């Protein structure tokens, strides 16, 4: 990692300012308005006692996620998917990633027959919307689980969360590996990676894509190192917010 | 109007606290995060130079609006319309109302061949989402028009806005006419009316509905009087915010 | 109201010729082919014993409505909504208005656990399709209720209808308030209002829209007076047809 | 053909009463309200000068058709295809059949670059809706072509129609071949055939289906003989109506 | 039938080489990869014990079919119907034809409360895809029924198949009646007929269409004669494959 | 890597038998029927001279991909996405992955203003359908490019392919890292990774997912080593097939 300075003054291995406004919504059982710099995502967790019919009677719960962007979250307005009448591929892909990432730290037996839907709505987008979504959704999820426990839907001693989870993007911009890409960096990145990591530093998901030239094993390793710097810091922020 | 006190301590003729955070979005040409009590709507105005093909060459612009609610804006989660693959009747109806209301104060000749799309996304709903949307969208629209003027897309002396516009709900709850109904009041209201009014106090839209017993001319008049109290106050707040 | 003569020779406060062909359909439990001048709407009422699952066991019934226009009901052909794969905003809005209007005169306890679907299909359109729909749907509804009573689905002494309901449009064309606007008048109207009124002269719905200049309290009052002239006459025609 | 009497008193080889109300619609360039007994179909022909972009410049026109049933045209109400968001297989199949049948008698060169859309909307259904549609659509088409000639869109001496076209259903009910099946007959028919025939007695379409037992060559021949009796009569009625 | 030689060297009354690869799929209960010359269709039969809810308790089974083409089965690529979000009219029509044709040889009482779905996916298209689909689907169906018998879902002595079924296209190309049209012939055919025939030589479906000039009784008879030559040969091939 | 033997007799680091039937389709400009054991995917490449309008004039081409499964490619039948009217998230995700992977080895300047659509249709699925799709699509793409060169749409000396590309899955089953997972292995895998690699051994895409316990850096490295064994072998097979 060099000491290059970035457009917004950060060093290559530095996160943007991260804020998490816990309990932003009065109505959801858990919620967080998270920002990674100018990226702002409203994450809500909706807790329902019971599970879909096909899961009933197995003593296990379920967690699912939906991601969406407001039409003017971006620089130019996009048509609403509701108006187009179909969900796009990118939206589907990110919704699935968020769901898988959060499910990886949930013990469904301990959750019991309860369902949690995580909604991540991007109010403003400046790169890293999926990683901010995962990081914020964890906070909303933790609060919804405590709500469920307080209501008696989850056992007093049950531990439905096996760990925390956060996510960050890394990429090679120019020839420089960088952490937490803003939109202008992301659009210039040759290799782009999203890494989802538990609080104890293990991988849940590693998604690396060569946008330009293919990458080699060394570059992969450098990017993973950088990602772990970011997720360690995010895990710390989550812990502080939930304390 | 009696001196009944309401659940939240208001008098029948009192608005909930209104806040308008102008320029909430870094990306939209105009934006406002408006709240009527716990109802919070993010309004953005997207300015595009040019008009749809079928309007080209007439020297006139166009303004349109889209309304939507986040899935967990309400007490229990609703399915996303994008996931269902179709826009519901209520959403369509409100989008059309917002569009008509704003167009009523726009001089399309003065706007020139420019298009403005107003997006009103309800982040949290507690009654009055359509009236908050109209009131906030006006602020976003005004800013987008100034942006267009600064860019040279609108003439220096053109006056695309003929007046301001705001909206409020009124209703008869129990036997009491009340201003700016919160959700618990709205769901108990026998008659429910949304009134859209210009800054100079003229009507753009009057929509009164008997949810329970039909209403008579006197009740209609009482409700209109009450609505004008509210819109006068809202017009004042808009003026202050845009000053 | 002046003594201006209109394009079709009517005075400002005069309805177009109204005809209601009761029982037009051999298959529906109630039906009416209504015309307001050249506007012709086929209204059918489909009676089903039972209610949707979510309403079962409450001892109450339900009434709902759907509105549609044949593709060549208008001067130029419109694409079918079935072909486009989605219902448009206007269709949604009118369907909802018809349903609300008819429900306002139904006592759901007296109806019992029965469902009535009102279909209003515009065969030919010349303005006032929504008001003709409401007026005709009332006749179809009344007949379907009698059918349900004859079948024993509704109690012998039950009174599911609390009143009759009819609707009319009024508007300011040029500077003249006019009753029951034909298409050419409607498209020139500055203010346009649809008023739904019970047989006893109370309001169920008042929807006034400024298409051009905003309107003031006096204009609103004049239009309401005019509307009541029309609905009084329509209520009389309904009574005669149902006698 | 035996002398069995049918439920409605007809002999096996007898059509139901056929009426064609030419010019039913004030707005379409051609129209006909046709009834085959209790089956009633409103057929309109919409004439547009010009052709879809992909056909431009070839000096040829186009004719297409759409078929639909009102939701309560039948004994029990069907959901609207617009509400379901998709056209069903049966609707598609019949629309295509009507289009092919009418195109078979049109000379596209003589039509010139003009487009005609035929809409066949079933107001009441009692069997034979597709054959009534074809027979009525021919009348609407003929009138629309005359309108086009009067407007100068079709050459004065051009002969866009090479023949007339009508259609009828035949079937074996019990063991009896019958002409023009009403719904109760159609639902009991073992073999069911729809035959589309030109005014000069040649076949445009023969669609025979074994609903129960497969049929043999003799039965096929008997049904075709019967069909030609019906279409000869229908062609005569069309000629009289258009005279 | 003359002795004209066709583009591919066949005589007018000659089928293309027919191959049926029985049991192509390891997963379906019955399957066949059928080719009529360069037309190749993968037919699978999926056997499910049980019937849709609305059929339960009647002691009868159900058979249904779906047809589709791969996007590049044809000379130029077509958009996928899944991407367009709707099934086209042609697909619907052919799926229905296949389902009807196979149901005509099934005794639903003998099948018992079991459901079979036939999927016919065209991997390569060169004319005759619907007739190849029906012919191949019969083989897949026969195998799925044997599977059901082996599993004990169908009685040991039950005879769910009353006969075999195959289909072929015939048409008049130039002035020559021809059997089993390849794509280049089909696109030039004046009259085009698809004929579905049982193993014992009776008709299940006869669909003749005049693409150009209407056809007369003699032409119809010649085409039917030719079709029976083809289906007799196909029935023989099916018998050999299933032996 | 241990010497455990797998259900199908393979060693942990062994691929299933791979076959590539080049030029399977008579109609596509390039095609390959690829099998990885019982997984069989038909890959076609459709070459179109020209690019979508929004890319015109930049002298660059485009490559895109669509993935789909036949309804009975799997053990139990799935509903068709065309029938459901929408593409599922998994399909979207895989289509995007295939497109990105192939684009990574294409030089769009050398391709010129030409478009290639890759269709990967899974005829039979037994794990690894996305990796087989990428590997087969490369062969189809290479042939389509040669076709384009032969037609003169691509320059004689242009090198539109910068490298080859293949893909393989790896995973930890039990505690054993394994190459090329069959369906039964995949469904039991704790960690599952798809790796897309160029002929020269560099990464295009690395997608690792913890289905059960999160994975650590060592496991990641072991899996990547294993994947490279597989892709080296696949690259060799591709070279042989294209020779």
PDB file of C-alpha atoms in Angstrom, chain E residues 2-201:
ATOM      1  CA  UNK E   2     -46.591 -36.188 -58.777  1.00  0.00           C
ATOM      2  CA  UNK E   3     -43.007 -37.323 -58.875  1.00  0.00           C
ATOM      3  CA  UNK E   4     -41.570 -33.871 -58.368  1.00  0.00           C
ATOM      4  CA  UNK E   5     -38.284 -33.950 -56.466  1.00  0.00           C
ATOM      5  CA  UNK E   6     -37.897 -31.545 -53.535  1.00  0.00           C
ATOM      6  CA  UNK E   7     -34.965 -29.370 -52.491  1.00  0.00           C
ATOM      7  CA  UNK E   8     -33.719 -32.088 -50.169  1.00  0.00           C
ATOM      8  CA  UNK E   9     -34.286 -34.852 -52.698  1.00  0.00           C
ATOM      9  CA  UNK E  10     -37.495 -36.216 -51.211  1.00  0.00           C
ATOM     10  CA  UNK E  11     -40.583 -37.138 -53.203  1.00  0.00           C
ATOM     11  CA  UNK E  12     -43.741 -35.166 -52.343  1.00  0.00           C
ATOM     12  CA  UNK E  13     -45.130 -37.983 -50.187  1.00  0.00           C
ATOM     13  CA  UNK E  14     -41.920 -38.782 -48.326  1.00  0.00           C
ATOM     14  CA  UNK E  15     -41.129 -37.969 -44.687  1.00  0.00           C
ATOM     15  CA  UNK E  16     -37.750 -36.577 -43.681  1.00  0.00           C
ATOM     16  CA  UNK E  17     -35.532 -39.031 -41.771  1.00  0.00           C
ATOM     17  CA  UNK E  18     -37.155 -39.511 -38.354  1.00  0.00           C
ATOM     18  CA  UNK E  19     -35.141 -40.504 -35.314  1.00  0.00           C
ATOM     19  CA  UNK E  20     -36.366 -40.871 -31.744  1.00  0.00           C
ATOM     20  CA  UNK E  21     -33.787 -41.119 -28.967  1.00  0.00           C
ATOM     21  CA  UNK E  22     -35.863 -42.597 -26.151  1.00  0.00           C
ATOM     22  CA  UNK E  23     -34.778 -41.901 -22.562  1.00  0.00           C
ATOM     23  CA  UNK E  24     -32.465 -39.006 -23.540  1.00  0.00           C
ATOM     24  CA  UNK E  25     -32.907 -37.365 -20.124  1.00  0.00           C
ATOM     25  CA  UNK E  26     -31.608 -39.056 -16.979  1.00  0.00           C
ATOM     26  CA  UNK E  27     -33.990 -37.113 -14.810  1.00  0.00           C
ATOM     27  CA  UNK E  28     -37.426 -37.112 -16.395  1.00  0.00           C
ATOM     28  CA  UNK E  29     -39.783 -40.046 -15.876  1.00  0.00           C
ATOM     29  CA  UNK E  30     -40.100 -40.250 -19.658  1.00  0.00           C
ATOM     30  CA  UNK E  31     -38.199 -38.479 -22.434  1.00  0.00           C
ATOM     31  CA  UNK E  32     -37.432 -38.502 -26.131  1.00  0.00           C
ATOM     32  CA  UNK E  33     -35.164 -36.447 -28.374  1.00  0.00           C
ATOM     33  CA  UNK E  34     -36.979 -36.543 -31.683  1.00  0.00           C
ATOM     34  CA  UNK E  35     -35.812 -35.303 -35.051  1.00  0.00           C
ATOM     35  CA  UNK E  36     -37.734 -34.778 -38.260  1.00  0.00           C
ATOM     36  CA  UNK E  37     -34.733 -33.966 -40.484  1.00  0.00           C
ATOM     37  CA  UNK E  38     -33.003 -30.920 -38.984  1.00  0.00           C
ATOM     38  CA  UNK E  39     -35.875 -30.200 -36.597  1.00  0.00           C
ATOM     39  CA  UNK E  40     -34.917 -31.480 -33.159  1.00  0.00           C
ATOM     40  CA  UNK E  41     -37.183 -31.367 -30.126  1.00  0.00           C
ATOM     41  CA  UNK E  42     -36.438 -32.550 -26.615  1.00  0.00           C
ATOM     42  CA  UNK E  43     -39.650 -33.937 -25.098  1.00  0.00           C
ATOM     43  CA  UNK E  44     -39.815 -34.758 -21.402  1.00  0.00           C
ATOM     44  CA  UNK E  45     -42.698 -36.115 -19.362  1.00  0.00           C
ATOM     45  CA  UNK E  46     -42.784 -35.215 -15.665  1.00  0.00           C
ATOM     46  CA  UNK E  47     -44.943 -37.525 -13.578  1.00  0.00           C
ATOM     47  CA  UNK E  48     -46.373 -36.261 -10.298  1.00  0.00           C
ATOM     48  CA  UNK E  49     -48.464 -38.313  -7.972  1.00  0.00           C
ATOM     49  CA  UNK E  50     -51.514 -36.170  -7.200  1.00  0.00           C
ATOM     50  CA  UNK E  51     -53.560 -33.588  -9.097  1.00  0.00           C
ATOM     51  CA  UNK E  52     -54.169 -29.843  -8.760  1.00  0.00           C
ATOM     52  CA  UNK E  53     -56.419 -29.026  -5.816  1.00  0.00           C
ATOM     53  CA  UNK E  54     -59.500 -28.258  -7.938  1.00  0.00           C
ATOM     54  CA  UNK E  55     -59.427 -31.852  -9.308  1.00  0.00           C
ATOM     55  CA  UNK E  56     -58.840 -33.722  -6.064  1.00  0.00           C
ATOM     56  CA  UNK E  57     -61.214 -36.487  -5.104  1.00  0.00           C
ATOM     57  CA  UNK E  58     -62.589 -37.207  -8.562  1.00  0.00           C
ATOM     58  CA  UNK E  59     -60.328 -40.192  -9.132  1.00  0.00           C
ATOM     59  CA  UNK E  60     -59.063 -38.688 -12.375  1.00  0.00           C
ATOM     60  CA  UNK E  61     -55.671 -37.494 -13.585  1.00  0.00           C
ATOM     61  CA  UNK E  62     -54.509 -34.680 -15.845  1.00  0.00           C
ATOM     62  CA  UNK E  63     -52.065 -34.166 -18.713  1.00  0.00           C
ATOM     63  CA  UNK E  64     -50.802 -30.800 -19.827  1.00  0.00           C
ATOM     64  CA  UNK E  65     -48.089 -29.549 -22.181  1.00  0.00           C
ATOM     65  CA  UNK E  66     -45.730 -26.640 -22.687  1.00  0.00           C
ATOM     66  CA  UNK E  67     -43.878 -25.836 -25.888  1.00  0.00           C
ATOM     67  CA  UNK E  68     -40.968 -23.473 -26.298  1.00  0.00           C
ATOM     68  CA  UNK E  69     -38.134 -22.711 -28.697  1.00  0.00           C
ATOM     69  CA  UNK E  70     -34.574 -21.961 -27.693  1.00  0.00           C
ATOM     70  CA  UNK E  71     -33.703 -18.430 -28.802  1.00  0.00           C
ATOM     71  CA  UNK E  72     -31.291 -19.638 -31.455  1.00  0.00           C
ATOM     72  CA  UNK E  73     -33.271 -22.635 -32.658  1.00  0.00           C
ATOM     73  CA  UNK E  74     -34.015 -20.568 -35.734  1.00  0.00           C
ATOM     74  CA  UNK E  75     -31.989 -18.878 -38.412  1.00  0.00           C
ATOM     75  CA  UNK E  76     -31.963 -15.542 -36.685  1.00  0.00           C
ATOM     76  CA  UNK E  77     -32.072 -15.240 -32.916  1.00  0.00           C
ATOM     77  CA  UNK E  78     -35.412 -14.455 -31.214  1.00  0.00           C
ATOM     78  CA  UNK E  79     -35.747 -12.785 -27.844  1.00  0.00           C
ATOM     79  CA  UNK E  80     -36.562 -15.158 -25.018  1.00  0.00           C
ATOM     80  CA  UNK E  81     -40.176 -15.043 -23.872  1.00  0.00           C
ATOM     81  CA  UNK E  82     -38.929 -15.098 -20.266  1.00  0.00           C
ATOM     82  CA  UNK E  83     -37.000 -11.889 -20.972  1.00  0.00           C
ATOM     83  CA  UNK E  84     -39.966 -10.271 -22.697  1.00  0.00           C
ATOM     84  CA  UNK E  85     -42.036 -11.272 -19.676  1.00  0.00           C
ATOM     85  CA  UNK E  86     -44.822 -12.830 -21.676  1.00  0.00           C
ATOM     86  CA  UNK E  87     -45.636 -15.888 -23.705  1.00  0.00           C
ATOM     87  CA  UNK E  88     -46.434 -15.154 -27.323  1.00  0.00           C
ATOM     88  CA  UNK E  89     -49.598 -16.188 -29.120  1.00  0.00           C
ATOM     89  CA  UNK E  90     -47.869 -18.833 -31.255  1.00  0.00           C
ATOM     90  CA  UNK E  91     -46.321 -20.509 -28.207  1.00  0.00           C
ATOM     91  CA  UNK E  92     -49.641 -20.543 -26.405  1.00  0.00           C
ATOM     92  CA  UNK E  93     -51.427 -21.972 -29.411  1.00  0.00           C
ATOM     93  CA  UNK E  94     -48.938 -24.807 -29.921  1.00  0.00           C
ATOM     94  CA  UNK E  95     -48.787 -25.686 -26.212  1.00  0.00           C
ATOM     95  CA  UNK E  96     -52.566 -26.026 -26.206  1.00  0.00           C
ATOM     96  CA  UNK E  97     -52.544 -28.141 -29.356  1.00  0.00           C
ATOM     97  CA  UNK E  98     -49.978 -30.563 -27.918  1.00  0.00           C
ATOM     98  CA  UNK E  99     -51.902 -30.881 -24.662  1.00  0.00           C
ATOM     99  CA  UNK E 100     -55.235 -31.532 -26.418  1.00  0.00           C
ATOM    100  CA  UNK E 101     -53.665 -34.050 -28.766  1.00  0.00           C
ATOM    101  CA  UNK E 102     -52.119 -36.150 -26.035  1.00  0.00           C
ATOM    102  CA  UNK E 103     -55.159 -35.930 -23.755  1.00  0.00           C
ATOM    103  CA  UNK E 104     -57.246 -37.406 -26.578  1.00  0.00           C
ATOM    104  CA  UNK E 105     -55.541 -40.797 -26.126  1.00  0.00           C
ATOM    105  CA  UNK E 106     -55.477 -40.776 -22.327  1.00  0.00           C
ATOM    106  CA  UNK E 107     -58.141 -42.415 -20.167  1.00  0.00           C
ATOM    107  CA  UNK E 108     -58.087 -40.167 -17.087  1.00  0.00           C
ATOM    108  CA  UNK E 109     -59.896 -42.664 -14.905  1.00  0.00           C
ATOM    109  CA  UNK E 110     -57.279 -45.297 -15.651  1.00  0.00           C
ATOM    110  CA  UNK E 111     -54.512 -42.744 -15.027  1.00  0.00           C
ATOM    111  CA  UNK E 112     -55.873 -42.131 -11.537  1.00  0.00           C
ATOM    112  CA  UNK E 113     -55.025 -38.995  -9.543  1.00  0.00           C
ATOM    113  CA  UNK E 114     -51.689 -38.384 -11.228  1.00  0.00           C
ATOM    114  CA  UNK E 115     -50.465 -35.431 -13.271  1.00  0.00           C
ATOM    115  CA  UNK E 116     -48.141 -35.502 -16.239  1.00  0.00           C
ATOM    116  CA  UNK E 117     -46.537 -32.385 -17.675  1.00  0.00           C
ATOM    117  CA  UNK E 118     -45.091 -32.689 -21.152  1.00  0.00           C
ATOM    118  CA  UNK E 119     -42.346 -30.218 -22.048  1.00  0.00           C
ATOM    119  CA  UNK E 120     -41.412 -29.884 -25.686  1.00  0.00           C
ATOM    120  CA  UNK E 121     -38.354 -27.687 -26.163  1.00  0.00           C
ATOM    121  CA  UNK E 122     -37.236 -27.076 -29.712  1.00  0.00           C
ATOM    122  CA  UNK E 123     -33.444 -27.215 -29.851  1.00  0.00           C
ATOM    123  CA  UNK E 124     -33.317 -26.695 -33.602  1.00  0.00           C
ATOM    124  CA  UNK E 125     -36.160 -25.700 -35.897  1.00  0.00           C
ATOM    125  CA  UNK E 126     -36.604 -26.504 -39.574  1.00  0.00           C
ATOM    126  CA  UNK E 127     -40.372 -26.730 -39.969  1.00  0.00           C
ATOM    127  CA  UNK E 128     -42.774 -29.168 -38.348  1.00  0.00           C
ATOM    128  CA  UNK E 129     -41.815 -28.368 -34.749  1.00  0.00           C
ATOM    129  CA  UNK E 130     -45.370 -28.849 -33.468  1.00  0.00           C
ATOM    130  CA  UNK E 131     -45.866 -32.157 -35.227  1.00  0.00           C
ATOM    131  CA  UNK E 132     -42.487 -33.474 -34.086  1.00  0.00           C
ATOM    132  CA  UNK E 133     -43.388 -32.322 -30.557  1.00  0.00           C
ATOM    133  CA  UNK E 134     -46.640 -34.295 -30.519  1.00  0.00           C
ATOM    134  CA  UNK E 135     -44.994 -37.371 -31.978  1.00  0.00           C
ATOM    135  CA  UNK E 136     -42.096 -37.280 -29.498  1.00  0.00           C
ATOM    136  CA  UNK E 137     -44.268 -36.344 -26.529  1.00  0.00           C
ATOM    137  CA  UNK E 138     -46.251 -39.535 -27.053  1.00  0.00           C
ATOM    138  CA  UNK E 139     -43.107 -41.618 -26.534  1.00  0.00           C
ATOM    139  CA  UNK E 140     -42.156 -39.658 -23.411  1.00  0.00           C
ATOM    140  CA  UNK E 141     -45.706 -39.989 -22.105  1.00  0.00           C
ATOM    141  CA  UNK E 142     -45.774 -43.754 -22.651  1.00  0.00           C
ATOM    142  CA  UNK E 143     -42.543 -44.150 -20.695  1.00  0.00           C
ATOM    143  CA  UNK E 144     -43.723 -41.905 -17.864  1.00  0.00           C
ATOM    144  CA  UNK E 145     -46.879 -43.987 -17.567  1.00  0.00           C
ATOM    145  CA  UNK E 146     -44.819 -47.167 -17.306  1.00  0.00           C
ATOM    146  CA  UNK E 147     -42.699 -45.475 -14.648  1.00  0.00           C
ATOM    147  CA  UNK E 148     -45.895 -44.596 -12.753  1.00  0.00           C
ATOM    148  CA  UNK E 149     -47.077 -48.175 -13.002  1.00  0.00           C
ATOM    149  CA  UNK E 150     -43.711 -49.472 -11.736  1.00  0.00           C
ATOM    150  CA  UNK E 151     -43.974 -47.086  -8.768  1.00  0.00           C
ATOM    151  CA  UNK E 152     -47.451 -48.314  -7.993  1.00  0.00           C
ATOM    152  CA  UNK E 153     -49.133 -44.964  -8.755  1.00  0.00           C
ATOM    153  CA  UNK E 154     -51.059 -46.562 -11.620  1.00  0.00           C
ATOM    154  CA  UNK E 155     -52.919 -49.851 -11.260  1.00  0.00           C
ATOM    155  CA  UNK E 156     -51.234 -52.980 -12.626  1.00  0.00           C
ATOM    156  CA  UNK E 157     -53.999 -53.655 -15.110  1.00  0.00           C
ATOM    157  CA  UNK E 158     -54.987 -50.058 -15.829  1.00  0.00           C
ATOM    158  CA  UNK E 159     -54.802 -49.004 -19.488  1.00  0.00           C
ATOM    159  CA  UNK E 160     -54.309 -45.242 -19.361  1.00  0.00           C
ATOM    160  CA  UNK E 161     -53.474 -45.075 -23.092  1.00  0.00           C
ATOM    161  CA  UNK E 162     -56.355 -45.830 -25.423  1.00  0.00           C
ATOM    162  CA  UNK E 163     -54.216 -45.502 -28.562  1.00  0.00           C
ATOM    163  CA  UNK E 164     -51.001 -43.905 -29.818  1.00  0.00           C
ATOM    164  CA  UNK E 165     -50.867 -40.443 -31.419  1.00  0.00           C
ATOM    165  CA  UNK E 166     -48.635 -38.810 -33.989  1.00  0.00           C
ATOM    166  CA  UNK E 167     -48.829 -35.703 -36.152  1.00  0.00           C
ATOM    167  CA  UNK E 168     -47.559 -34.430 -39.446  1.00  0.00           C
ATOM    168  CA  UNK E 169     -47.777 -31.317 -41.581  1.00  0.00           C
ATOM    169  CA  UNK E 170     -48.922 -31.276 -45.170  1.00  0.00           C
ATOM    170  CA  UNK E 171     -49.250 -28.388 -47.566  1.00  0.00           C
ATOM    171  CA  UNK E 172     -49.631 -27.229 -51.101  1.00  0.00           C
ATOM    172  CA  UNK E 173     -46.341 -25.768 -52.317  1.00  0.00           C
ATOM    173  CA  UNK E 174     -46.494 -24.324 -55.748  1.00  0.00           C
ATOM    174  CA  UNK E 175     -49.359 -26.483 -56.892  1.00  0.00           C
ATOM    175  CA  UNK E 176     -47.918 -29.650 -55.436  1.00  0.00           C
ATOM    176  CA  UNK E 177     -49.290 -31.293 -52.285  1.00  0.00           C
ATOM    177  CA  UNK E 178     -46.358 -32.273 -50.080  1.00  0.00           C
ATOM    178  CA  UNK E 179     -45.815 -34.185 -46.846  1.00  0.00           C
ATOM    179  CA  UNK E 180     -43.765 -33.030 -43.833  1.00  0.00           C
ATOM    180  CA  UNK E 181     -42.787 -29.533 -44.926  1.00  0.00           C
ATOM    181  CA  UNK E 182     -39.304 -28.250 -44.156  1.00  0.00           C
ATOM    182  CA  UNK E 183     -39.035 -24.564 -43.263  1.00  0.00           C
ATOM    183  CA  UNK E 184     -38.307 -23.372 -46.820  1.00  0.00           C
ATOM    184  CA  UNK E 185     -41.314 -25.257 -48.089  1.00  0.00           C
ATOM    185  CA  UNK E 186     -43.580 -24.158 -45.266  1.00  0.00           C
ATOM    186  CA  UNK E 187     -42.823 -20.508 -45.876  1.00  0.00           C
ATOM    187  CA  UNK E 188     -43.822 -20.880 -49.547  1.00  0.00           C
ATOM    188  CA  UNK E 189     -46.921 -23.017 -48.913  1.00  0.00           C
ATOM    189  CA  UNK E 190     -50.272 -21.665 -50.086  1.00  0.00           C
ATOM    190  CA  UNK E 191     -52.230 -24.019 -47.871  1.00  0.00           C
ATOM    191  CA  UNK E 192     -50.803 -25.513 -44.746  1.00  0.00           C
ATOM    192  CA  UNK E 193     -52.339 -28.247 -42.638  1.00  0.00           C
ATOM    193  CA  UNK E 194     -51.383 -29.980 -39.409  1.00  0.00           C
ATOM    194  CA  UNK E 195     -53.063 -33.288 -38.817  1.00  0.00           C
ATOM    195  CA  UNK E 196     -53.032 -35.262 -35.578  1.00  0.00           C
ATOM    196  CA  UNK E 197     -53.971 -38.911 -35.978  1.00  0.00           C
ATOM    197  CA  UNK E 198     -54.313 -41.927 -33.694  1.00  0.00           C
ATOM    198  CA  UNK E 199     -52.461 -45.176 -34.248  1.00  0.00           C
ATOM    199  CA  UNK E 200     -55.707 -46.635 -35.559  1.00  0.00           C
ATOM    200  CA  UNK E 201     -56.010 -43.886 -38.168  1.00  0.00           C
TER     201      UNK E 201
END
